[in-house]
DNA sequence: CTTCAATGGTTGTAGCGACAACTAATGGAA
DNA sequence: TTCCATTAGTTGTCGCTACAACCATTGAAG
C-alpha cells in the first residue's frame, strides 16, 4: 500500500514544530551558558537533584527524570563532579548502583541561575501563550510523549522552577 | 523586583515540552540513520532543495528555510557534496554567493527515504493528535516562533518579499 | 551453590554543531 | 575613485552526544 503523505495543513504544522524543536534547545543553552556556564541539560540535572530527598538520586532515577540515556548522564555527571557541583558514591544497598548528590556549591549554582532561566522560559514560551493554549499544549505534548516515550516518567514530576519548595 | 516563578500548571506544560524537544530529534535521527544513512537535518536540506526551482538554492536561502546557521549548513553541505548528493557552484549574479544543487543521486535519495520518514512523523506526532489539536499546535508553534525566531520564514514575510519568487 | 540472564553503570570513539576568526565580494558615500 | 561597512560563506577547534563494547553485581532457576 502507498505512503499516506502529509496534507498541506499537517505539513504546515510539522514544519513549525520542527523549527521549534530545532531552535528552542539552542536558545536555552545560549542563555544558561552565557549567564551561568551551564548547558540546559546541566541545569536540568542539578534542578532534579535539588528537589530530591537528601539532594541525592540514583543514576537510573536521574536518567529517567531527565529523559536521558545512562551513558549521556554518566558523562555529564562526570563533568559536574569535576567542577565540584555534584558528588558520586556507591549505593550501600545495591553495589551495582551509583548515587549522585548535589553539593553545597551545586545548590548555590542552581539558586543563582534559576531566576535568569525562568525569565527566559517565560519570555520564549510561557508568556507567548494564553492560559487556554497552555492547557492545549500540555495535552498535545502528553499525546506525543505517549508515542515517543511510552511508559516514561512524565507524570508526578517536580523540578526547581520554584525555589520556595525546599 | 522578584522572579515570577512558574505556576504548577505552567511547570507541568514546560516539563512535557522539554521532554518532547529533547526526545523528538533523536527519534527522527535514529529512523533516518538506520534506514537511509541520513540525519534529520540532512533529510531536511535535501527535501528543501528537491522542491526548489532547478533543485537549486543559495546557501543563505537554504539556511533560512532550515532554521540553521550558515556555518552549520556549510559543514553539512560539504559532507553531502562529498557523498555526491549535492553540488555547489558560485552564483553568477553575485560572486559572494554559493548555490547548492541537488544531484540526481540526491534526488533518488530523497525519494527512497521519504516514505519511511513520513511514516515515522505520522506515527510519532501527526496521528497522535486530533485535527483540532493539529490546528492548535500550529497556532501555538507560530506564537513561540515569533519569540524564538522573529522575522523568520515561518511568518510568511520572506515568501511575499522574495524577489526570486515565480 | 552454581549458572546465567538481567540490571546498573562506565568508558572509548567518532561525528555533529556552536563559536569565533577569517576571506572575499558588494554597494553606497565622500 | 577610494573607502568601508555590510553581506555571503568557509574553516578550525572544542565540547557534547550517540553508539557500542565493556565490567560488576544481583537474583532466580536448576
CSV table of C-alpha atoms (C1' of nucleotides) in Angstrom, one decimal:
chain,number,residue,atom,x,y,z
A,1,UNK,CA,0.0,0.0,0.0
A,2,UNK,CA,1.2,3.5,-0.9
A,3,UNK,CA,2.5,6.1,1.5
A,4,UNK,CA,0.0,8.3,3.2
A,5,UNK,CA,1.5,11.7,2.6
A,6,UNK,CA,1.0,14.8,4.8
A,7,UNK,CA,-1.8,17.1,3.9
A,8,UNK,CA,-0.9,20.8,3.5
A,9,UNK,CA,-2.3,21.5,7.0
A,10,UNK,CA,-0.4,18.7,8.5
A,11,UNK,CA,2.8,19.8,6.7
A,12,UNK,CA,2.4,23.4,7.9
A,13,UNK,CA,2.1,22.3,11.5
A,14,UNK,CA,5.0,19.9,11.1
A,15,UNK,CA,7.4,22.4,9.7
A,16,UNK,CA,6.7,24.8,12.6
A,17,UNK,CA,7.1,22.0,15.2
A,18,UNK,CA,10.5,21.1,13.6
A,19,UNK,CA,11.6,24.7,13.8
A,20,UNK,CA,10.7,24.9,17.5
A,21,UNK,CA,12.5,21.7,18.4
A,22,UNK,CA,15.5,22.8,16.4
A,23,UNK,CA,15.7,26.3,17.9
A,24,UNK,CA,14.5,26.0,21.4
A,25,UNK,CA,17.3,23.9,22.8
A,26,UNK,CA,19.9,26.2,21.4
A,27,UNK,CA,18.2,29.3,22.8
A,28,UNK,CA,18.0,27.7,26.3
A,29,UNK,CA,21.6,26.6,26.1
A,30,UNK,CA,22.8,30.0,25.0
A,31,UNK,CA,21.3,31.9,27.9
A,32,UNK,CA,22.4,29.5,30.5
A,33,UNK,CA,25.9,29.2,29.0
A,34,UNK,CA,26.3,32.9,28.9
A,35,UNK,CA,25.0,33.7,32.3
A,36,UNK,CA,25.8,30.6,34.3
A,37,UNK,CA,28.3,28.4,32.4
A,38,UNK,CA,25.8,25.6,32.2
A,39,UNK,CA,24.0,23.8,29.4
A,40,UNK,CA,20.3,23.4,29.7
A,41,UNK,CA,20.8,19.7,30.4
A,42,UNK,CA,23.3,20.5,33.2
A,43,UNK,CA,20.7,22.8,34.7
A,44,UNK,CA,18.0,20.2,34.5
A,45,UNK,CA,20.2,17.6,36.2
A,46,UNK,CA,21.1,20.0,39.0
A,47,UNK,CA,17.5,21.0,39.4
A,48,UNK,CA,16.3,17.5,39.7
A,49,UNK,CA,18.8,16.7,42.4
A,50,UNK,CA,17.9,19.9,44.3
A,51,UNK,CA,14.4,18.6,44.7
A,52,UNK,CA,15.3,15.1,45.7
A,53,UNK,CA,15.4,13.9,49.3
A,54,UNK,CA,19.0,14.4,50.7
A,55,UNK,CA,19.6,16.1,47.3
A,56,UNK,CA,20.5,12.5,46.2
A,57,UNK,CA,19.3,10.3,43.4
A,58,UNK,CA,20.4,7.1,41.8
A,59,UNK,CA,21.8,7.5,38.3
A,60,UNK,CA,19.0,5.5,36.8
A,61,UNK,CA,16.3,7.6,38.5
A,62,UNK,CA,18.1,10.7,37.4
A,63,UNK,CA,18.3,9.4,33.9
A,64,UNK,CA,14.6,8.7,33.9
A,65,UNK,CA,13.6,12.1,35.2
A,66,UNK,CA,15.7,13.9,32.6
A,67,UNK,CA,14.7,11.7,29.7
A,68,UNK,CA,18.4,10.9,29.0
A,69,UNK,CA,20.3,7.7,28.4
A,70,UNK,CA,22.5,6.4,31.2
A,71,UNK,CA,25.6,6.9,29.1
A,72,UNK,CA,24.9,10.5,28.5
A,73,UNK,CA,24.1,11.1,32.1
A,74,UNK,CA,27.3,9.4,33.2
A,75,UNK,CA,29.4,11.7,31.0
A,76,UNK,CA,27.5,14.8,32.2
A,77,UNK,CA,27.7,13.9,35.9
A,78,UNK,CA,31.4,13.2,35.5
A,79,UNK,CA,32.0,16.8,34.3
A,80,UNK,CA,29.7,18.2,37.0
A,81,UNK,CA,31.7,16.3,39.6
A,82,UNK,CA,34.9,17.6,38.3
A,83,UNK,CA,33.5,21.1,38.8
A,84,UNK,CA,32.5,20.3,42.3
A,85,UNK,CA,28.8,20.7,41.8
A,86,UNK,CA,27.9,17.1,42.3
A,87,UNK,CA,29.5,14.1,44.0
A,88,UNK,CA,29.0,10.4,43.4
A,89,UNK,CA,29.2,7.5,45.8
A,90,UNK,CA,28.3,3.8,45.6
A,91,UNK,CA,24.8,2.8,46.8
A,92,UNK,CA,25.2,0.7,50.0
A,93,UNK,CA,22.0,-1.3,49.3
A,94,UNK,CA,22.9,-2.3,45.8
A,95,UNK,CA,26.6,-2.2,44.9
A,96,UNK,CA,25.9,-2.1,41.2
A,97,UNK,CA,24.2,1.3,41.7
A,98,UNK,CA,25.7,4.8,42.0
A,99,UNK,CA,24.1,7.7,43.8
A,100,UNK,CA,24.6,11.3,42.7
A,101,UNK,CA,24.4,14.0,45.4
A,102,UNK,CA,24.2,17.8,44.9
A,103,UNK,CA,27.0,19.6,46.8
A,104,UNK,CA,26.5,22.9,48.5
A,105,UNK,CA,28.3,24.6,45.6
A,106,UNK,CA,25.9,22.8,43.3
A,107,UNK,CA,22.9,24.1,45.3
A,108,UNK,CA,24.2,27.6,45.2
A,109,UNK,CA,24.7,27.3,41.4
A,110,UNK,CA,21.1,26.3,40.9
A,111,UNK,CA,19.8,29.1,43.1
A,112,UNK,CA,21.8,31.7,41.3
A,113,UNK,CA,20.9,30.5,37.8
A,114,UNK,CA,17.2,29.8,38.3
A,115,UNK,CA,15.9,33.4,38.0
A,116,UNK,CA,17.5,34.1,34.7
A,117,UNK,CA,16.5,30.7,33.3
A,118,UNK,CA,12.9,31.1,34.4
A,119,UNK,CA,12.8,34.5,32.8
A,120,UNK,CA,14.0,33.0,29.5
A,121,UNK,CA,11.4,30.3,29.7
A,122,UNK,CA,8.7,32.8,30.2
A,123,UNK,CA,10.0,35.1,27.5
A,124,UNK,CA,10.3,32.4,24.9
A,125,UNK,CA,7.3,30.2,25.6
A,126,UNK,CA,5.0,30.6,28.5
A,127,UNK,CA,4.2,34.3,28.1
A,128,UNK,CA,3.7,33.9,24.4
A,129,UNK,CA,0.7,31.6,25.0
A,130,UNK,CA,-2.7,32.2,26.5
A,131,UNK,CA,-3.8,30.1,29.5
A,132,UNK,CA,-6.0,28.1,27.2
A,133,UNK,CA,-3.1,27.5,24.8
A,134,UNK,CA,-1.0,26.3,27.7
A,135,UNK,CA,-3.7,23.7,28.6
A,136,UNK,CA,-3.8,22.7,24.9
A,137,UNK,CA,-0.1,22.3,24.7
A,138,UNK,CA,0.0,20.1,27.8
A,139,UNK,CA,-2.5,17.7,26.3
A,140,UNK,CA,-0.7,17.8,23.0
A,141,UNK,CA,2.7,17.1,24.5
A,142,UNK,CA,1.2,14.3,26.6
A,143,UNK,CA,-0.2,12.6,23.5
A,144,UNK,CA,3.1,12.9,21.7
A,145,UNK,CA,5.1,11.6,24.7
A,146,UNK,CA,2.8,8.5,24.7
A,147,UNK,CA,4.3,7.7,21.3
A,148,UNK,CA,7.8,9.0,21.8
A,149,UNK,CA,8.4,7.6,25.3
A,150,UNK,CA,5.8,5.1,26.2
A,151,UNK,CA,5.9,4.3,29.9
A,152,UNK,CA,8.1,7.4,30.6
A,153,UNK,CA,8.1,9.3,33.8
A,154,UNK,CA,6.3,12.4,32.6
A,155,UNK,CA,3.9,12.4,35.4
A,156,UNK,CA,4.4,13.4,39.0
A,157,UNK,CA,7.4,15.4,38.1
A,158,UNK,CA,9.0,18.1,40.4
A,159,UNK,CA,11.6,20.5,39.4
A,160,UNK,CA,13.5,23.5,40.5
A,161,UNK,CA,11.5,26.4,39.0
A,162,UNK,CA,10.2,27.4,42.4
A,163,UNK,CA,13.0,27.7,45.0
A,164,UNK,CA,10.5,28.0,47.8
A,165,UNK,CA,10.0,24.3,47.6
A,166,UNK,CA,12.9,23.3,49.8
B,1,UNK,CA,11.7,43.0,41.6
B,2,UNK,CA,11.5,39.3,42.4
B,3,UNK,CA,11.3,36.5,39.9
B,4,UNK,CA,7.9,35.5,38.6
B,5,UNK,CA,8.1,31.7,39.1
B,6,UNK,CA,6.2,29.2,37.1
B,7,UNK,CA,2.8,28.0,38.4
B,8,UNK,CA,2.3,24.3,38.8
B,9,UNK,CA,0.2,24.3,35.5
B,10,UNK,CA,2.9,26.2,33.7
B,11,UNK,CA,5.6,23.9,35.0
B,12,UNK,CA,3.7,20.8,34.1
B,13,UNK,CA,3.4,22.0,30.5
B,14,UNK,CA,7.0,23.1,30.4
B,15,UNK,CA,8.4,19.8,31.6
B,16,UNK,CA,6.5,18.0,28.9
B,17,UNK,CA,7.6,20.4,26.2
B,18,UNK,CA,11.2,19.9,27.3
B,19,UNK,CA,10.8,16.2,27.0
B,20,UNK,CA,9.4,16.5,23.5
B,21,UNK,CA,12.2,18.8,22.2
B,22,UNK,CA,14.7,16.5,23.9
B,23,UNK,CA,13.4,13.2,22.5
B,24,UNK,CA,11.9,14.1,19.1
B,25,UNK,CA,15.2,15.0,17.3
B,26,UNK,CA,16.8,11.8,18.4
B,27,UNK,CA,13.9,9.7,17.3
B,28,UNK,CA,13.8,11.3,13.9
B,29,UNK,CA,17.6,10.9,13.5
B,30,UNK,CA,17.5,7.3,14.6
B,31,UNK,CA,15.0,6.2,12.0
B,32,UNK,CA,16.6,8.1,9.1
B,33,UNK,CA,20.1,7.0,10.1
B,34,UNK,CA,19.1,3.4,10.3
B,35,UNK,CA,17.1,3.2,7.1
B,36,UNK,CA,18.8,5.9,4.9
B,37,UNK,CA,22.1,6.9,6.5
B,38,UNK,CA,20.9,10.4,6.9
B,39,UNK,CA,20.4,12.7,9.8
B,40,UNK,CA,17.1,14.5,10.0
B,41,UNK,CA,18.8,17.7,9.2
B,42,UNK,CA,20.4,16.1,6.1
B,43,UNK,CA,17.0,15.0,5.0
B,44,UNK,CA,15.5,18.4,5.6
B,45,UNK,CA,18.2,20.0,3.5
B,46,UNK,CA,17.8,17.6,0.6
B,47,UNK,CA,14.0,17.9,0.8
B,48,UNK,CA,14.1,21.7,0.6
B,49,UNK,CA,16.4,21.5,-2.4
B,50,UNK,CA,14.1,18.9,-4.1
B,51,UNK,CA,11.2,21.4,-4.1
B,52,UNK,CA,13.2,24.4,-5.3
B,53,UNK,CA,13.3,25.5,-8.9
B,54,UNK,CA,16.2,23.9,-10.7
B,55,UNK,CA,16.6,21.9,-7.4
B,56,UNK,CA,18.9,24.8,-6.6
B,57,UNK,CA,19.0,27.3,-3.7
B,58,UNK,CA,21.5,29.9,-2.4
B,59,UNK,CA,23.1,28.9,0.8
B,60,UNK,CA,21.5,31.8,2.7
B,61,UNK,CA,18.0,30.8,1.4
B,62,UNK,CA,18.7,27.2,2.4
B,63,UNK,CA,19.8,28.3,5.8
B,64,UNK,CA,16.7,30.4,6.3
B,65,UNK,CA,14.3,27.6,5.3
B,66,UNK,CA,16.0,25.1,7.5
B,67,UNK,CA,16.4,27.4,10.5
B,68,UNK,CA,20.1,26.7,10.6
B,69,UNK,CA,23.2,29.0,10.9
B,70,UNK,CA,25.2,29.4,7.7
B,71,UNK,CA,28.2,27.8,9.5
B,72,UNK,CA,26.3,24.7,10.3
B,73,UNK,CA,24.8,24.5,6.8
B,74,UNK,CA,28.2,24.9,5.3
B,75,UNK,CA,29.6,21.9,7.1
B,76,UNK,CA,26.5,19.8,6.3
B,77,UNK,CA,26.5,20.6,2.6
B,78,UNK,CA,30.2,19.9,2.5
B,79,UNK,CA,29.6,16.3,3.7
B,80,UNK,CA,26.6,15.9,1.4
B,81,UNK,CA,28.7,17.1,-1.5
B,82,UNK,CA,31.4,14.5,-0.6
B,83,UNK,CA,28.7,11.9,-0.8
B,84,UNK,CA,27.6,13.1,-4.2
B,85,UNK,CA,24.1,14.1,-3.1
B,86,UNK,CA,24.6,17.8,-3.6
B,87,UNK,CA,26.9,20.0,-5.6
B,88,UNK,CA,28.0,23.6,-5.1
B,89,UNK,CA,28.8,26.3,-7.6
B,90,UNK,CA,29.3,30.0,-7.4
B,91,UNK,CA,26.4,32.2,-8.2
B,92,UNK,CA,27.0,34.1,-11.4
B,93,UNK,CA,25.0,37.2,-10.4
B,94,UNK,CA,26.7,37.7,-7.0
B,95,UNK,CA,30.1,36.2,-6.7
B,96,UNK,CA,30.0,36.2,-2.9
B,97,UNK,CA,27.2,33.7,-3.1
B,98,UNK,CA,27.2,30.0,-3.4
B,99,UNK,CA,24.4,27.9,-4.9
B,100,UNK,CA,23.6,24.4,-3.8
B,101,UNK,CA,22.0,22.0,-6.2
B,102,UNK,CA,20.6,18.6,-5.6
B,103,UNK,CA,22.2,15.9,-7.8
B,104,UNK,CA,20.3,13.0,-9.4
B,105,UNK,CA,21.7,10.8,-6.8
B,106,UNK,CA,20.5,13.2,-4.1
B,107,UNK,CA,17.0,13.3,-5.6
B,108,UNK,CA,16.9,9.5,-5.7
B,109,UNK,CA,18.0,9.5,-2.0
B,110,UNK,CA,15.1,11.8,-1.0
B,111,UNK,CA,12.6,9.8,-3.0
B,112,UNK,CA,13.7,6.5,-1.4
B,113,UNK,CA,13.8,7.8,2.2
B,114,UNK,CA,10.6,9.9,2.2
B,115,UNK,CA,8.1,7.2,2.7
B,116,UNK,CA,9.8,5.8,5.9
B,117,UNK,CA,10.3,9.2,7.2
B,118,UNK,CA,6.7,10.3,6.7
B,119,UNK,CA,5.5,7.2,8.3
B,120,UNK,CA,7.7,8.0,11.4
B,121,UNK,CA,6.3,11.5,11.5
B,122,UNK,CA,2.8,10.2,11.4
B,123,UNK,CA,3.5,7.6,14.0
B,124,UNK,CA,5.2,9.8,16.5
B,125,UNK,CA,3.2,13.1,16.1
B,126,UNK,CA,0.6,13.6,13.5
B,127,UNK,CA,-1.6,10.6,14.1
B,128,UNK,CA,-1.3,11.0,17.8
B,129,UNK,CA,-3.3,14.3,17.6
B,130,UNK,CA,-6.8,15.1,16.6
B,131,UNK,CA,-7.4,17.5,13.7
B,132,UNK,CA,-8.4,20.2,16.2
B,133,UNK,CA,-5.2,19.6,18.2
B,134,UNK,CA,-3.2,19.9,15.0
B,135,UNK,CA,-4.7,23.4,14.4
B,136,UNK,CA,-4.0,24.3,18.0
B,137,UNK,CA,-0.4,23.1,17.7
B,138,UNK,CA,0.1,25.2,14.5
B,139,UNK,CA,-1.0,28.4,16.3
B,140,UNK,CA,1.0,27.6,19.4
B,141,UNK,CA,4.2,27.0,17.5
B,142,UNK,CA,3.5,30.1,15.5
B,143,UNK,CA,3.3,32.1,18.7
B,144,UNK,CA,6.5,30.5,20.1
B,145,UNK,CA,8.4,31.1,16.8
B,146,UNK,CA,7.5,34.8,17.0
B,147,UNK,CA,9.6,34.9,20.1
B,148,UNK,CA,12.2,32.4,19.2
B,149,UNK,CA,12.9,33.5,15.6
B,150,UNK,CA,11.4,36.9,15.0
B,151,UNK,CA,11.3,37.7,11.3
B,152,UNK,CA,11.9,34.1,10.4
B,153,UNK,CA,10.5,32.4,7.3
B,154,UNK,CA,7.6,30.9,9.3
B,155,UNK,CA,5.7,34.1,9.3
B,156,UNK,CA,5.4,34.4,5.5
B,157,UNK,CA,7.3,37.6,5.3
B,158,UNK,CA,10.1,36.1,3.3
B,159,UNK,CA,7.7,34.4,0.9
B,160,UNK,CA,5.9,37.6,-0.1
B,161,UNK,CA,9.1,39.7,-0.5
B,162,UNK,CA,11.4,37.2,-2.1
B,163,UNK,CA,12.4,38.8,-5.4
B,164,UNK,CA,13.3,35.4,-7.0
B,165,UNK,CA,9.8,34.1,-6.4
B,166,UNK,CA,7.9,33.0,-9.6
C,1,DC,C1',25.9,-23.4,45.4
C,2,DT,C1',26.3,-22.9,40.5
C,3,DT,C1',24.9,-20.8,36.4
C,4,DC,C1',23.4,-17.2,33.7
C,5,DA,C1',20.4,-13.6,32.1
C,6,DA,C1',19.1,-9.1,33.5
C,7,DT,C1',20.3,-4.9,35.7
C,8,DG,C1',23.3,-0.7,36.7
C,9,DG,C1',26.8,1.9,35.2
C,10,DT,C1',31.3,3.5,32.9
C,11,DT,C1',34.3,4.4,29.1
C,12,DG,C1',36.3,4.9,24.1
C,13,DT,C1',35.5,6.8,19.9
C,14,DA,C1',33.6,9.0,16.1
C,15,DG,C1',30.6,12.6,14.3
C,16,DC,C1',27.9,16.7,14.7
C,17,DG,C1',27.1,21.6,16.0
C,18,DA,C1',28.5,26.2,18.2
C,19,DC,C1',31.5,29.8,18.2
C,20,DA,C1',34.9,32.8,16.6
C,21,DA,C1',38.1,34.1,13.2
C,22,DC,C1',38.7,34.6,8.7
C,23,DT,C1',38.4,35.7,3.3
C,24,DA,C1',36.1,37.7,-0.4
C,25,DA,C1',32.7,40.4,-2.8
C,26,DT,C1',29.2,44.2,-3.0
C,27,DG,C1',27.3,48.7,-2.9
C,28,DG,C1',26.9,53.2,-1.3
C,29,DA,C1',29.0,57.6,0.3
C,30,DA,C1',32.6,61.1,0.1
D,1,DT,C1',38.0,56.7,-7.4
D,2,DT,C1',38.7,55.3,-2.8
D,3,DC,C1',36.9,53.9,1.4
D,4,DC,C1',34.5,50.9,4.3
D,5,DA,C1',30.5,48.9,6.4
D,6,DT,C1',27.7,45.0,5.1
D,7,DT,C1',26.7,40.7,3.2
D,8,DA,C1',28.0,35.8,2.0
D,9,DG,C1',30.2,32.0,3.0
D,10,DT,C1',34.2,28.9,4.8
D,11,DT,C1',37.1,26.8,8.1
D,12,DG,C1',39.4,25.4,12.7
D,13,DT,C1',38.6,23.9,17.1
D,14,DC,C1',36.3,22.4,21.1
D,15,DG,C1',32.6,20.3,23.7
D,16,DC,C1',28.7,17.3,23.8
D,17,DT,C1',26.1,13.1,22.5
D,18,DA,C1',25.2,8.5,20.3
D,19,DC,C1',26.6,4.1,19.9
D,20,DA,C1',28.8,0.1,21.1
D,21,DA,C1',31.8,-2.5,24.0
D,22,DC,C1',32.7,-3.4,28.3
D,23,DC,C1',32.7,-4.8,33.6
D,24,DA,C1',30.5,-5.8,38.0
D,25,DT,C1',26.5,-7.2,40.7
D,26,DT,C1',22.2,-9.2,41.6
D,27,DG,C1',18.5,-12.6,41.7
D,28,DA,C1',16.4,-16.5,40.3
D,29,DA,C1',16.3,-21.2,38.2
D,30,DG,C1',18.0,-25.6,38.4
